[in-house]
Amino acid sequence: PTNRDKYLYEKDGVNARIVVFPTICPPEIPLNFTRKPLDKIVVNLIGTRGIPTAIVENISNILAINGVKTEFVSIGRRIPGVTYIPNLPRDEFLAKLAEGHVGLNYNSFYVIQSGINVKRLDFAIAGNVPFNHHTSVTGLALPNEVAFVDSYDFAGKLAQYDAATLIEMGEENARY
């Protein structure tokens, strides 16, 4: 459960006390954050359903037009124009995420996904800064995460950061 769930269920429960534990497993081997490039921003995507292809294309085009050098990496789903990585065992998965700067966490009223909070925390463990679609912002707060409402908002917010700043923010998330 999340902190929101805790307060919701405690309200209805007579003398109920709920303890919230993050539903994540840290890696068995410490992650290497030195493989993050400084000459581009790597944006990680997770999942077989994930963010709609048209939104990824739009974000990529907006950033390219504005001179923001990025690479999109999708773990578990093929998306045209995006680097594809097949599903991986947990430690390899986190190590691959650790090569990126940003985790694009997308949920909407039209594309309902499960595991949104788990993805946010996986991104944080891997030293990423989660960029959350506004319908994906729930649960435990992280030191550094960004909410966005659409492709243009995502691009505008991402363009405010350079790779080095995102690395620092992601490392703070990983320590959290």
CSV table of N, CA and C in Angstrom, one decimal:
chain,number,residue,atom,x,y,z
A,1,PRO,N,0.8,-1.2,0.0
A,1,PRO,CA,0.0,0.0,0.0
A,1,PRO,C,0.9,1.3,0.0
A,2,THR,N,0.3,2.4,-0.4
A,2,THR,CA,0.9,3.6,-0.4
A,2,THR,C,0.5,4.4,0.8
A,3,ASN,N,1.1,5.6,1.1
A,3,ASN,CA,0.7,6.4,2.2
A,3,ASN,C,-0.8,6.8,2.0
A,4,ARG,N,-1.2,7.0,0.8
A,4,ARG,CA,-2.6,7.4,0.5
A,4,ARG,C,-3.5,6.3,1.0
A,5,ASP,N,-3.1,5.0,0.7
A,5,ASP,CA,-3.9,3.8,1.1
A,5,ASP,C,-4.0,3.8,2.6
A,6,LYS,N,-2.9,4.0,3.3
A,6,LYS,CA,-2.8,3.9,4.7
A,6,LYS,C,-3.8,4.8,5.3
A,7,TYR,N,-3.9,6.1,4.9
A,7,TYR,CA,-4.8,7.0,5.5
A,7,TYR,C,-6.3,6.7,5.1
A,8,LEU,N,-6.5,6.2,3.9
A,8,LEU,CA,-7.8,5.8,3.5
A,8,LEU,C,-8.3,4.6,4.3
A,9,TYR,N,-7.5,3.6,4.5
A,9,TYR,CA,-8.0,2.4,5.2
A,9,TYR,C,-8.1,2.6,6.7
A,10,GLU,N,-7.1,3.4,7.2
A,10,GLU,CA,-7.2,3.7,8.7
A,10,GLU,C,-8.4,4.5,9.0
A,11,LYS,N,-8.9,5.3,8.1
A,11,LYS,CA,-10.1,6.1,8.3
A,11,LYS,C,-11.3,5.2,8.6
A,12,ASP,N,-11.4,4.2,7.8
A,12,ASP,CA,-12.6,3.3,7.9
A,12,ASP,C,-12.4,2.2,8.9
A,13,GLY,N,-11.2,1.9,9.3
A,13,GLY,CA,-10.9,0.8,10.2
A,13,GLY,C,-11.0,1.2,11.6
A,14,VAL,N,-11.6,0.4,12.5
A,14,VAL,CA,-11.7,0.7,13.9
A,14,VAL,C,-10.4,0.3,14.5
A,15,ASN,N,-9.7,1.3,15.0
A,15,ASN,CA,-8.4,1.1,15.7
A,15,ASN,C,-7.4,0.4,14.8
A,16,ALA,N,-7.5,0.6,13.5
A,16,ALA,CA,-6.6,0.0,12.5
A,16,ALA,C,-5.4,0.8,12.4
A,17,ARG,N,-4.2,0.2,12.3
A,17,ARG,CA,-3.0,0.8,12.0
A,17,ARG,C,-2.3,0.1,10.9
A,18,ILE,N,-1.9,0.8,9.9
A,18,ILE,CA,-1.3,0.2,8.7
A,18,ILE,C,0.1,0.7,8.6
A,19,VAL,N,1.0,-0.2,8.3
A,19,VAL,CA,2.4,0.2,8.1
A,19,VAL,C,2.7,0.1,6.6
A,20,VAL,N,3.3,1.1,6.0
A,20,VAL,CA,3.6,1.1,4.6
A,20,VAL,C,5.0,0.7,4.4
A,21,PHE,N,5.2,-0.3,3.5
A,21,PHE,CA,6.6,-0.7,3.1
A,21,PHE,C,6.6,-0.6,1.6
A,22,PRO,N,7.7,0.0,1.0
A,22,PRO,CA,7.7,0.1,-0.4
A,22,PRO,C,7.8,-1.3,-1.0
A,23,THR,N,7.1,-1.5,-2.1
A,23,THR,CA,7.0,-2.9,-2.7
A,23,THR,C,8.1,-3.0,-3.8
A,24,ILE,N,9.3,-2.9,-3.3
A,24,ILE,CA,10.4,-3.0,-4.3
A,24,ILE,C,11.5,-3.8,-3.6
A,25,CYS,N,12.4,-4.3,-4.5
A,25,CYS,CA,13.6,-5.1,-4.0
A,25,CYS,C,14.8,-4.4,-4.5
A,26,PRO,N,15.7,-4.0,-3.6
A,26,PRO,CA,17.0,-3.4,-4.0
A,26,PRO,C,17.8,-4.4,-4.7
A,27,PRO,N,18.8,-4.0,-5.6
A,27,PRO,CA,19.6,-4.9,-6.3
A,27,PRO,C,20.6,-5.6,-5.3
A,28,GLU,N,20.9,-6.8,-5.7
A,28,GLU,CA,21.9,-7.6,-4.9
A,28,GLU,C,23.3,-7.1,-5.0
A,29,ILE,N,23.6,-6.5,-6.2
A,29,ILE,CA,24.9,-5.9,-6.5
A,29,ILE,C,24.7,-4.4,-6.6
A,30,PRO,N,25.6,-3.6,-5.9
A,30,PRO,CA,25.5,-2.2,-6.1
A,30,PRO,C,25.5,-1.7,-7.5
A,31,LEU,N,24.7,-0.7,-7.9
A,31,LEU,CA,24.6,-0.3,-9.2
A,31,LEU,C,25.7,0.7,-9.6
A,32,ASN,N,26.1,0.7,-10.8
A,32,ASN,CA,27.2,1.6,-11.3
A,32,ASN,C,26.5,2.8,-12.0
A,33,PHE,N,26.6,3.9,-11.4
A,33,PHE,CA,26.0,5.1,-12.0
A,33,PHE,C,27.0,5.9,-13.0
A,34,THR,N,28.2,5.4,-13.1
A,34,THR,CA,29.2,6.1,-13.9
A,34,THR,C,29.0,5.8,-15.4
A,35,ARG,N,28.1,5.0,-15.8
A,35,ARG,CA,27.9,4.7,-17.3
A,35,ARG,C,26.9,5.6,-17.9
A,36,LYS,N,26.4,6.6,-17.2
A,36,LYS,CA,25.5,7.6,-17.7
A,36,LYS,C,26.2,8.6,-18.6
A,37,PRO,N,25.8,8.8,-19.8
A,37,PRO,CA,26.5,9.7,-20.7
A,37,PRO,C,26.3,11.2,-20.3
A,38,LEU,N,27.2,12.0,-20.6
A,38,LEU,CA,27.1,13.5,-20.4
A,38,LEU,C,26.7,14.2,-21.6
A,39,ASP,N,26.8,13.6,-22.8
A,39,ASP,CA,26.5,14.3,-24.1
A,39,ASP,C,25.1,14.1,-24.6
A,40,LYS,N,24.2,13.4,-23.8
A,40,LYS,CA,22.8,13.3,-24.2
A,40,LYS,C,22.1,12.8,-22.9
A,41,ILE,N,20.7,12.9,-23.0
A,41,ILE,CA,19.9,12.5,-21.9
A,41,ILE,C,19.2,11.2,-22.3
A,42,VAL,N,19.4,10.2,-21.6
A,42,VAL,CA,18.8,8.9,-21.8
A,42,VAL,C,17.5,8.8,-21.1
A,43,VAL,N,16.4,8.5,-21.8
A,43,VAL,CA,15.1,8.4,-21.2
A,43,VAL,C,14.6,7.0,-21.3
A,44,ASN,N,14.4,6.4,-20.1
A,44,ASN,CA,14.0,5.0,-20.0
A,44,ASN,C,12.5,4.9,-20.0
A,45,LEU,N,12.0,3.9,-20.7
A,45,LEU,CA,10.6,3.5,-20.8
A,45,LEU,C,10.5,2.0,-20.3
A,46,ILE,N,9.5,1.6,-19.6
A,46,ILE,CA,9.4,0.3,-19.1
A,46,ILE,C,8.0,-0.3,-19.5
A,47,GLY,N,7.9,-1.5,-19.9
A,47,GLY,CA,6.6,-2.2,-20.0
A,47,GLY,C,6.2,-2.6,-21.3
A,48,THR,N,5.4,-3.6,-21.3
A,48,THR,CA,4.9,-4.2,-22.6
A,48,THR,C,3.8,-3.3,-23.2
A,49,ARG,N,3.0,-2.6,-22.4
A,49,ARG,CA,2.0,-1.7,-22.9
A,49,ARG,C,2.5,-0.3,-23.0
A,50,GLY,N,2.9,0.2,-21.8
A,50,GLY,CA,3.6,1.5,-21.7
A,50,GLY,C,3.0,2.7,-22.5
A,51,ILE,N,3.8,3.7,-22.7
A,51,ILE,CA,3.4,4.9,-23.3
A,51,ILE,C,3.0,4.7,-24.7
A,52,PRO,N,2.0,5.4,-25.2
A,52,PRO,CA,1.6,5.3,-26.7
A,52,PRO,C,2.8,5.7,-27.6
A,53,THR,N,3.0,5.0,-28.7
A,53,THR,CA,4.0,5.3,-29.6
A,53,THR,C,4.0,6.7,-30.1
A,54,ALA,N,2.8,7.2,-30.4
A,54,ALA,CA,2.6,8.6,-30.9
A,54,ALA,C,3.1,9.7,-30.0
A,55,ILE,N,3.0,9.4,-28.7
A,55,ILE,CA,3.5,10.4,-27.7
A,55,ILE,C,5.0,10.3,-27.6
A,56,VAL,N,5.6,9.2,-27.7
A,56,VAL,CA,7.1,9.1,-27.7
A,56,VAL,C,7.6,9.8,-28.9
A,57,GLU,N,7.0,9.6,-30.1
A,57,GLU,CA,7.4,10.2,-31.3
A,57,GLU,C,7.3,11.7,-31.2
A,58,ASN,N,6.2,12.2,-30.6
A,58,ASN,CA,6.0,13.6,-30.5
A,58,ASN,C,7.0,14.3,-29.6
A,59,ILE,N,7.3,13.6,-28.4
A,59,ILE,CA,8.3,14.1,-27.5
A,59,ILE,C,9.6,14.2,-28.1
A,60,SER,N,10.0,13.1,-28.8
A,60,SER,CA,11.3,13.0,-29.5
A,60,SER,C,11.5,14.1,-30.5
A,61,ASN,N,10.5,14.3,-31.3
A,61,ASN,CA,10.5,15.4,-32.3
A,61,ASN,C,10.6,16.8,-31.7
A,62,ILE,N,9.8,17.1,-30.7
A,62,ILE,CA,9.9,18.4,-30.0
A,62,ILE,C,11.3,18.6,-29.5
A,63,LEU,N,11.9,17.6,-28.8
A,63,LEU,CA,13.2,17.8,-28.2
A,63,LEU,C,14.2,18.0,-29.3
A,64,ALA,N,14.2,17.2,-30.4
A,64,ALA,CA,15.1,17.4,-31.5
A,64,ALA,C,15.1,18.8,-32.1
A,65,ILE,N,13.9,19.3,-32.3
A,65,ILE,CA,13.7,20.6,-32.9
A,65,ILE,C,14.3,21.6,-32.0
A,66,ASN,N,14.3,21.4,-30.7
A,66,ASN,CA,14.8,22.4,-29.8
A,66,ASN,C,16.2,22.1,-29.3
A,67,GLY,N,16.9,21.2,-30.0
A,67,GLY,CA,18.3,20.9,-29.8
A,67,GLY,C,18.7,20.1,-28.6
A,68,VAL,N,17.7,19.4,-28.0
A,68,VAL,CA,18.0,18.6,-26.8
A,68,VAL,C,18.3,17.2,-27.3
A,69,LYS,N,19.5,16.8,-27.1
A,69,LYS,CA,20.0,15.5,-27.6
A,69,LYS,C,19.6,14.4,-26.6
A,70,THR,N,18.8,13.4,-27.1
A,70,THR,CA,18.2,12.4,-26.2
A,70,THR,C,18.4,11.0,-26.9
A,71,GLU,N,18.3,10.0,-26.1
A,71,GLU,CA,18.1,8.6,-26.6
A,71,GLU,C,17.0,8.0,-25.7
A,72,PHE,N,16.0,7.4,-26.4
A,72,PHE,CA,14.9,6.7,-25.7
A,72,PHE,C,15.2,5.3,-25.7
A,73,VAL,N,15.1,4.6,-24.6
A,73,VAL,CA,15.4,3.2,-24.4
A,73,VAL,C,14.1,2.5,-23.8
A,74,SER,N,13.6,1.5,-24.5
A,74,SER,CA,12.4,0.8,-24.0
A,74,SER,C,12.8,-0.6,-23.6
A,75,ILE,N,12.5,-0.9,-22.4
A,75,ILE,CA,12.7,-2.3,-21.9
A,75,ILE,C,11.4,-3.0,-21.9
A,76,GLY,N,11.3,-4.1,-22.7
A,76,GLY,CA,10.2,-4.9,-22.7
A,76,GLY,C,9.2,-4.6,-23.8
A,77,ARG,N,9.4,-3.6,-24.6
A,77,ARG,CA,8.4,-3.3,-25.7
A,77,ARG,C,9.1,-2.6,-26.8
A,78,ARG,N,8.8,-3.1,-28.0
A,78,ARG,CA,9.4,-2.4,-29.2
A,78,ARG,C,8.6,-1.2,-29.6
A,79,ILE,N,9.3,-0.1,-29.8
A,79,ILE,CA,8.7,1.1,-30.2
A,79,ILE,C,9.5,1.7,-31.4
A,80,PRO,N,8.9,2.0,-32.5
A,80,PRO,CA,9.7,2.5,-33.6
A,80,PRO,C,10.6,3.7,-33.2
A,81,GLY,N,11.9,3.7,-33.6
A,81,GLY,CA,12.8,4.8,-33.4
A,81,GLY,C,13.3,4.8,-32.0
A,82,VAL,N,13.1,3.7,-31.2
A,82,VAL,CA,13.5,3.7,-29.8
A,82,VAL,C,14.4,2.5,-29.6
A,83,THR,N,15.5,2.6,-28.9
A,83,THR,CA,16.3,1.5,-28.6
A,83,THR,C,15.6,0.4,-27.8
A,84,TYR,N,15.6,-0.8,-28.3
A,84,TYR,CA,14.8,-1.9,-27.6
A,84,TYR,C,15.7,-2.8,-26.8
A,85,ILE,N,15.3,-3.1,-25.6
A,85,ILE,CA,16.0,-4.0,-24.7
A,85,ILE,C,14.9,-5.0,-24.3
A,86,PRO,N,15.2,-6.3,-24.5
A,86,PRO,CA,14.2,-7.3,-24.0
A,86,PRO,C,14.1,-7.3,-22.5
A,87,ASN,N,13.0,-7.9,-22.0
A,87,ASN,CA,12.9,-8.1,-20.5
A,87,ASN,C,14.1,-8.8,-20.0
A,88,LEU,N,14.5,-8.3,-18.8
A,88,LEU,CA,15.7,-8.8,-18.2
A,88,LEU,C,15.5,-9.3,-16.8
A,89,PRO,N,16.3,-10.2,-16.2
A,89,PRO,CA,16.3,-10.5,-14.8
A,89,PRO,C,16.5,-9.2,-14.0
A,90,ARG,N,16.0,-9.2,-12.7
A,90,ARG,CA,15.9,-8.0,-11.9
A,90,ARG,C,17.2,-7.2,-11.8
A,91,ASP,N,18.3,-7.8,-11.5
A,91,ASP,CA,19.5,-7.0,-11.3
A,91,ASP,C,20.0,-6.5,-12.6
A,92,GLU,N,19.9,-7.2,-13.7
A,92,GLU,CA,20.3,-6.7,-15.0
A,92,GLU,C,19.4,-5.6,-15.5
A,93,PHE,N,18.1,-5.7,-15.2
A,93,PHE,CA,17.1,-4.7,-15.5
A,93,PHE,C,17.5,-3.4,-14.8
A,94,LEU,N,17.8,-3.4,-13.5
A,94,LEU,CA,18.1,-2.2,-12.7
A,94,LEU,C,19.5,-1.7,-13.2
A,95,ALA,N,20.4,-2.5,-13.6
A,95,ALA,CA,21.7,-2.1,-14.1
A,95,ALA,C,21.5,-1.3,-15.4
A,96,LYS,N,20.6,-1.8,-16.3
A,96,LYS,CA,20.3,-1.2,-17.5
A,96,LYS,C,19.6,0.2,-17.3
A,97,LEU,N,18.7,0.2,-16.4
A,97,LEU,CA,18.0,1.5,-16.0
A,97,LEU,C,19.1,2.5,-15.5
A,98,ALA,N,20.1,2.0,-14.8
A,98,ALA,CA,21.1,2.9,-14.2
A,98,ALA,C,21.9,3.6,-15.2
A,99,GLU,N,21.9,3.2,-16.5
A,99,GLU,CA,22.6,3.8,-17.6
A,99,GLU,C,21.9,5.1,-18.1
A,100,GLY,N,20.6,5.2,-17.6
A,100,GLY,CA,19.8,6.4,-18.1
A,100,GLY,C,19.7,7.5,-17.0
A,101,HIS,N,19.1,8.6,-17.4
A,101,HIS,CA,18.9,9.7,-16.6
A,101,HIS,C,17.5,9.9,-16.1
A,102,VAL,N,16.5,9.6,-17.0
A,102,VAL,CA,15.1,9.9,-16.7
A,102,VAL,C,14.3,8.6,-16.9
A,103,GLY,N,13.3,8.4,-16.1
A,103,GLY,CA,12.4,7.4,-16.3
A,103,GLY,C,11.0,8.0,-16.6
A,104,LEU,N,10.5,7.7,-17.8
A,104,LEU,CA,9.2,8.2,-18.2
A,104,LEU,C,8.1,7.3,-17.7
A,105,ASN,N,7.4,7.8,-16.7
A,105,ASN,CA,6.3,7.0,-16.1
A,105,ASN,C,5.0,7.5,-16.6
A,106,TYR,N,4.3,6.7,-17.4
A,106,TYR,CA,3.1,7.2,-18.1
A,106,TYR,C,1.9,6.3,-17.7
A,107,ASN,N,0.9,7.0,-17.4
A,107,ASN,CA,-0.4,6.4,-17.1
A,107,ASN,C,-1.5,7.4,-17.6
A,108,SER,N,-2.6,7.0,-18.0
A,108,SER,CA,-3.6,8.0,-18.4
A,108,SER,C,-5.0,7.3,-18.2
A,109,PHE,N,-6.0,8.1,-18.5
A,109,PHE,CA,-7.3,7.6,-18.4
A,109,PHE,C,-7.6,6.6,-19.5
A,110,TYR,N,-6.8,6.7,-20.6
A,110,TYR,CA,-7.0,5.9,-21.8
A,110,TYR,C,-6.1,4.7,-21.8
A,111,VAL,N,-5.0,4.8,-21.2
A,111,VAL,CA,-4.0,3.7,-21.1
A,111,VAL,C,-3.7,3.4,-19.6
A,112,ILE,N,-4.6,2.6,-19.0
A,112,ILE,CA,-4.4,2.3,-17.6
A,112,ILE,C,-3.3,1.3,-17.4
A,113,GLN,N,-2.4,1.5,-16.5
A,113,GLN,CA,-1.3,0.6,-16.3
A,113,GLN,C,-1.3,0.2,-14.8
A,114,SER,N,-0.7,-0.9,-14.5
A,114,SER,CA,-0.5,-1.3,-13.1
A,114,SER,C,1.0,-1.1,-12.8
A,115,GLY,N,1.3,-1.0,-11.6
A,115,GLY,CA,2.7,-0.9,-11.2
A,115,GLY,C,3.4,0.5,-11.3
A,116,ILE,N,2.6,1.5,-11.4
A,116,ILE,CA,3.1,2.8,-11.6
A,116,ILE,C,4.0,3.2,-10.5
A,117,ASN,N,3.6,3.0,-9.2
A,117,ASN,CA,4.5,3.3,-8.1
A,117,ASN,C,5.8,2.4,-8.1
A,118,VAL,N,5.6,1.2,-8.4
A,118,VAL,CA,6.8,0.3,-8.5
A,118,VAL,C,7.8,0.8,-9.6
A,119,LYS,N,7.3,1.3,-10.7
A,119,LYS,CA,8.1,1.8,-11.7
A,119,LYS,C,8.9,3.1,-11.2
A,120,ARG,N,8.1,3.9,-10.6
A,120,ARG,CA,8.7,5.2,-10.0
A,120,ARG,C,9.9,4.8,-9.1
A,121,LEU,N,9.7,3.8,-8.2
A,121,LEU,CA,10.7,3.4,-7.3
A,121,LEU,C,11.9,2.7,-7.9
A,122,ASP,N,11.6,1.9,-9.0
A,122,ASP,CA,12.6,1.2,-9.7
A,122,ASP,C,13.5,2.3,-10.4
A,123,PHE,N,12.9,3.3,-11.0
A,123,PHE,CA,13.6,4.4,-11.6
A,123,PHE,C,14.5,5.1,-10.5
A,124,ALA,N,14.0,5.3,-9.3
A,124,ALA,CA,14.7,6.0,-8.3
A,124,ALA,C,15.9,5.1,-7.8
A,125,ILE,N,15.7,3.8,-7.6
A,125,ILE,CA,16.8,2.9,-7.2
A,125,ILE,C,17.9,3.0,-8.2
A,126,ALA,N,17.5,3.1,-9.5
A,126,ALA,CA,18.5,3.0,-10.6
A,126,ALA,C,19.1,4.4,-10.8
A,127,GLY,N,18.8,5.4,-10.0
A,127,GLY,CA,19.4,6.7,-10.1
A,127,GLY,C,18.8,7.5,-11.2
A,128,ASN,N,17.6,7.3,-11.6
A,128,ASN,CA,16.9,8.1,-12.6
A,128,ASN,C,16.0,9.1,-11.9
A,129,VAL,N,15.6,10.1,-12.6
A,129,VAL,CA,14.6,11.1,-12.2
A,129,VAL,C,13.3,10.7,-12.8
A,130,PRO,N,12.3,10.3,-12.1
A,130,PRO,CA,11.0,9.9,-12.7
A,130,PRO,C,10.3,11.2,-13.2
A,131,PHE,N,9.9,11.1,-14.5
A,131,PHE,CA,9.0,12.1,-15.0
A,131,PHE,C,7.7,11.5,-15.1
A,132,ASN,N,6.7,11.9,-14.3
A,132,ASN,CA,5.5,11.2,-14.2
A,132,ASN,C,4.3,12.0,-14.9
A,133,HIS,N,3.6,11.2,-15.7
A,133,HIS,CA,2.4,11.8,-16.2
A,133,HIS,C,1.5,12.2,-15.0
A,134,HIS,N,0.8,13.3,-15.1
A,134,HIS,CA,0.1,13.8,-13.9
A,134,HIS,C,-0.9,12.8,-13.3
A,135,THR,N,-1.4,11.8,-14.0
A,135,THR,CA,-2.2,10.7,-13.5
A,135,THR,C,-1.4,9.6,-12.8
A,136,SER,N,-0.1,9.8,-12.8
A,136,SER,CA,0.8,8.7,-12.3
A,136,SER,C,1.5,9.2,-11.0
A,137,VAL,N,1.1,10.4,-10.5
A,137,VAL,CA,1.7,10.9,-9.3
A,137,VAL,C,0.9,10.5,-8.0
A,138,THR,N,1.3,9.4,-7.5
A,138,THR,CA,0.7,8.9,-6.2
A,138,THR,C,1.7,8.3,-5.4
A,139,GLY,N,1.4,8.0,-4.2
A,139,GLY,CA,2.2,7.2,-3.3
A,139,GLY,C,3.4,8.0,-2.6
A,140,LEU,N,4.5,7.3,-2.5
A,140,LEU,CA,5.6,7.8,-1.7
A,140,LEU,C,6.3,8.9,-2.5
A,141,ALA,N,6.6,10.0,-1.8
A,141,ALA,CA,7.3,11.1,-2.5
A,141,ALA,C,8.8,10.8,-2.6
A,142,LEU,N,9.4,11.2,-3.7
A,142,LEU,CA,10.8,11.1,-3.9
A,142,LEU,C,11.4,12.5,-3.9
A,143,PRO,N,12.7,12.6,-3.5
A,143,PRO,CA,13.4,13.9,-3.5
A,143,PRO,C,13.3,14.6,-4.8
A,144,ASN,N,13.5,13.9,-5.9
A,144,ASN,CA,13.5,14.5,-7.2
A,144,ASN,C,12.7,13.8,-8.2
A,145,GLU,N,11.5,14.4,-8.6
A,145,GLU,CA,10.7,13.8,-9.6
A,145,GLU,C,9.9,15.0,-10.2
A,146,VAL,N,9.4,14.8,-11.4
A,146,VAL,CA,8.8,15.9,-12.2
A,146,VAL,C,7.5,15.4,-12.7
A,147,ALA,N,6.4,16.2,-12.6
A,147,ALA,CA,5.1,15.8,-13.2
A,147,ALA,C,4.9,16.6,-14.5
A,148,PHE,N,4.2,15.9,-15.4
A,148,PHE,CA,3.9,16.6,-16.7
A,148,PHE,C,2.5,16.3,-17.1
A,149,VAL,N,1.9,17.1,-18.0
A,149,VAL,CA,0.6,16.9,-18.4
A,149,VAL,C,0.5,16.4,-19.8
A,150,ASP,N,1.4,16.7,-20.7
A,150,ASP,CA,1.4,16.2,-22.1
A,150,ASP,C,2.8,16.2,-22.7
A,151,SER,N,2.9,15.9,-23.9
A,151,SER,CA,4.2,15.8,-24.6
A,151,SER,C,5.0,17.1,-24.6
A,152,TYR,N,4.3,18.2,-24.8
A,152,TYR,CA,4.9,19.5,-24.8
A,152,TYR,C,5.4,19.9,-23.4
A,153,ASP,N,4.6,19.6,-22.4
A,153,ASP,CA,5.0,19.9,-21.0
A,153,ASP,C,6.2,19.0,-20.6
A,154,PHE,N,6.2,17.8,-21.0
A,154,PHE,CA,7.4,16.9,-20.8
A,154,PHE,C,8.6,17.5,-21.4
A,155,ALA,N,8.5,17.8,-22.7
A,155,ALA,CA,9.7,18.3,-23.4
A,155,ALA,C,10.2,19.6,-22.8
A,156,GLY,N,9.3,20.5,-22.5
A,156,GLY,CA,9.6,21.8,-21.9
A,156,GLY,C,10.4,21.6,-20.6
A,157,LYS,N,9.9,20.7,-19.8
A,157,LYS,CA,10.5,20.5,-18.5
A,157,LYS,C,11.8,19.8,-18.6
A,158,LEU,N,11.9,18.7,-19.5
A,158,LEU,CA,13.2,18.0,-19.6
A,158,LEU,C,14.3,19.0,-20.2
A,159,ALA,N,13.9,19.9,-21.1
A,159,ALA,CA,14.9,20.8,-21.7
A,159,ALA,C,15.5,21.7,-20.7
A,160,GLN,N,14.9,21.8,-19.5
A,160,GLN,CA,15.5,22.7,-18.4
A,160,GLN,C,16.7,22.1,-17.7
A,161,TYR,N,17.0,20.8,-18.0
A,161,TYR,CA,18.0,20.1,-17.3
A,161,TYR,C,19.1,19.7,-18.3
A,162,ASP,N,20.3,19.6,-17.8
A,162,ASP,CA,21.4,19.0,-18.6
A,162,ASP,C,21.7,17.6,-17.9
A,163,ALA,N,22.5,16.8,-18.6
A,163,ALA,CA,22.7,15.4,-18.1
A,163,ALA,C,23.4,15.4,-16.7
A,164,ALA,N,24.3,16.3,-16.5
A,164,ALA,CA,25.0,16.3,-15.2
A,164,ALA,C,24.1,16.6,-14.1
A,165,THR,N,23.2,17.5,-14.2
A,165,THR,CA,22.2,17.9,-13.2
A,165,THR,C,21.3,16.7,-12.9
A,166,LEU,N,20.8,16.0,-14.0
A,166,LEU,CA,19.9,14.9,-13.8
A,166,LEU,C,20.7,13.7,-13.1
A,167,ILE,N,22.0,13.6,-13.4
A,167,ILE,CA,22.8,12.6,-12.7
A,167,ILE,C,22.8,12.8,-11.2
A,168,GLU,N,23.0,14.1,-10.8
A,168,GLU,CA,23.0,14.4,-9.4
A,168,GLU,C,21.6,14.2,-8.7
A,169,MET,N,20.6,14.6,-9.4
A,169,MET,CA,19.2,14.4,-8.9
A,169,MET,C,18.9,12.9,-8.8
A,170,GLY,N,19.3,12.1,-9.8
A,170,GLY,CA,19.1,10.7,-9.8
A,170,GLY,C,19.8,10.0,-8.6
A,171,GLU,N,21.1,10.4,-8.4
A,171,GLU,CA,21.9,9.8,-7.3
A,171,GLU,C,21.2,10.1,-6.0
A,172,GLU,N,20.6,11.3,-5.8
A,172,GLU,CA,19.9,11.6,-4.6
A,172,GLU,C,18.7,10.7,-4.4
A,173,ASN,N,18.0,10.5,-5.5
A,173,ASN,CA,16.9,9.5,-5.5
A,173,ASN,C,17.3,8.1,-5.0
A,174,ALA,N,18.5,7.7,-5.6
A,174,ALA,CA,19.0,6.3,-5.3
A,174,ALA,C,19.3,6.2,-3.8
A,175,ARG,N,19.9,7.3,-3.2
A,175,ARG,CA,20.2,7.3,-1.8
A,175,ARG,C,19.0,7.3,-0.9
A,176,TYR,N,17.9,7.8,-1.4
A,176,TYR,CA,16.7,8.0,-0.6
A,176,TYR,C,16.1,6.6,-0.3
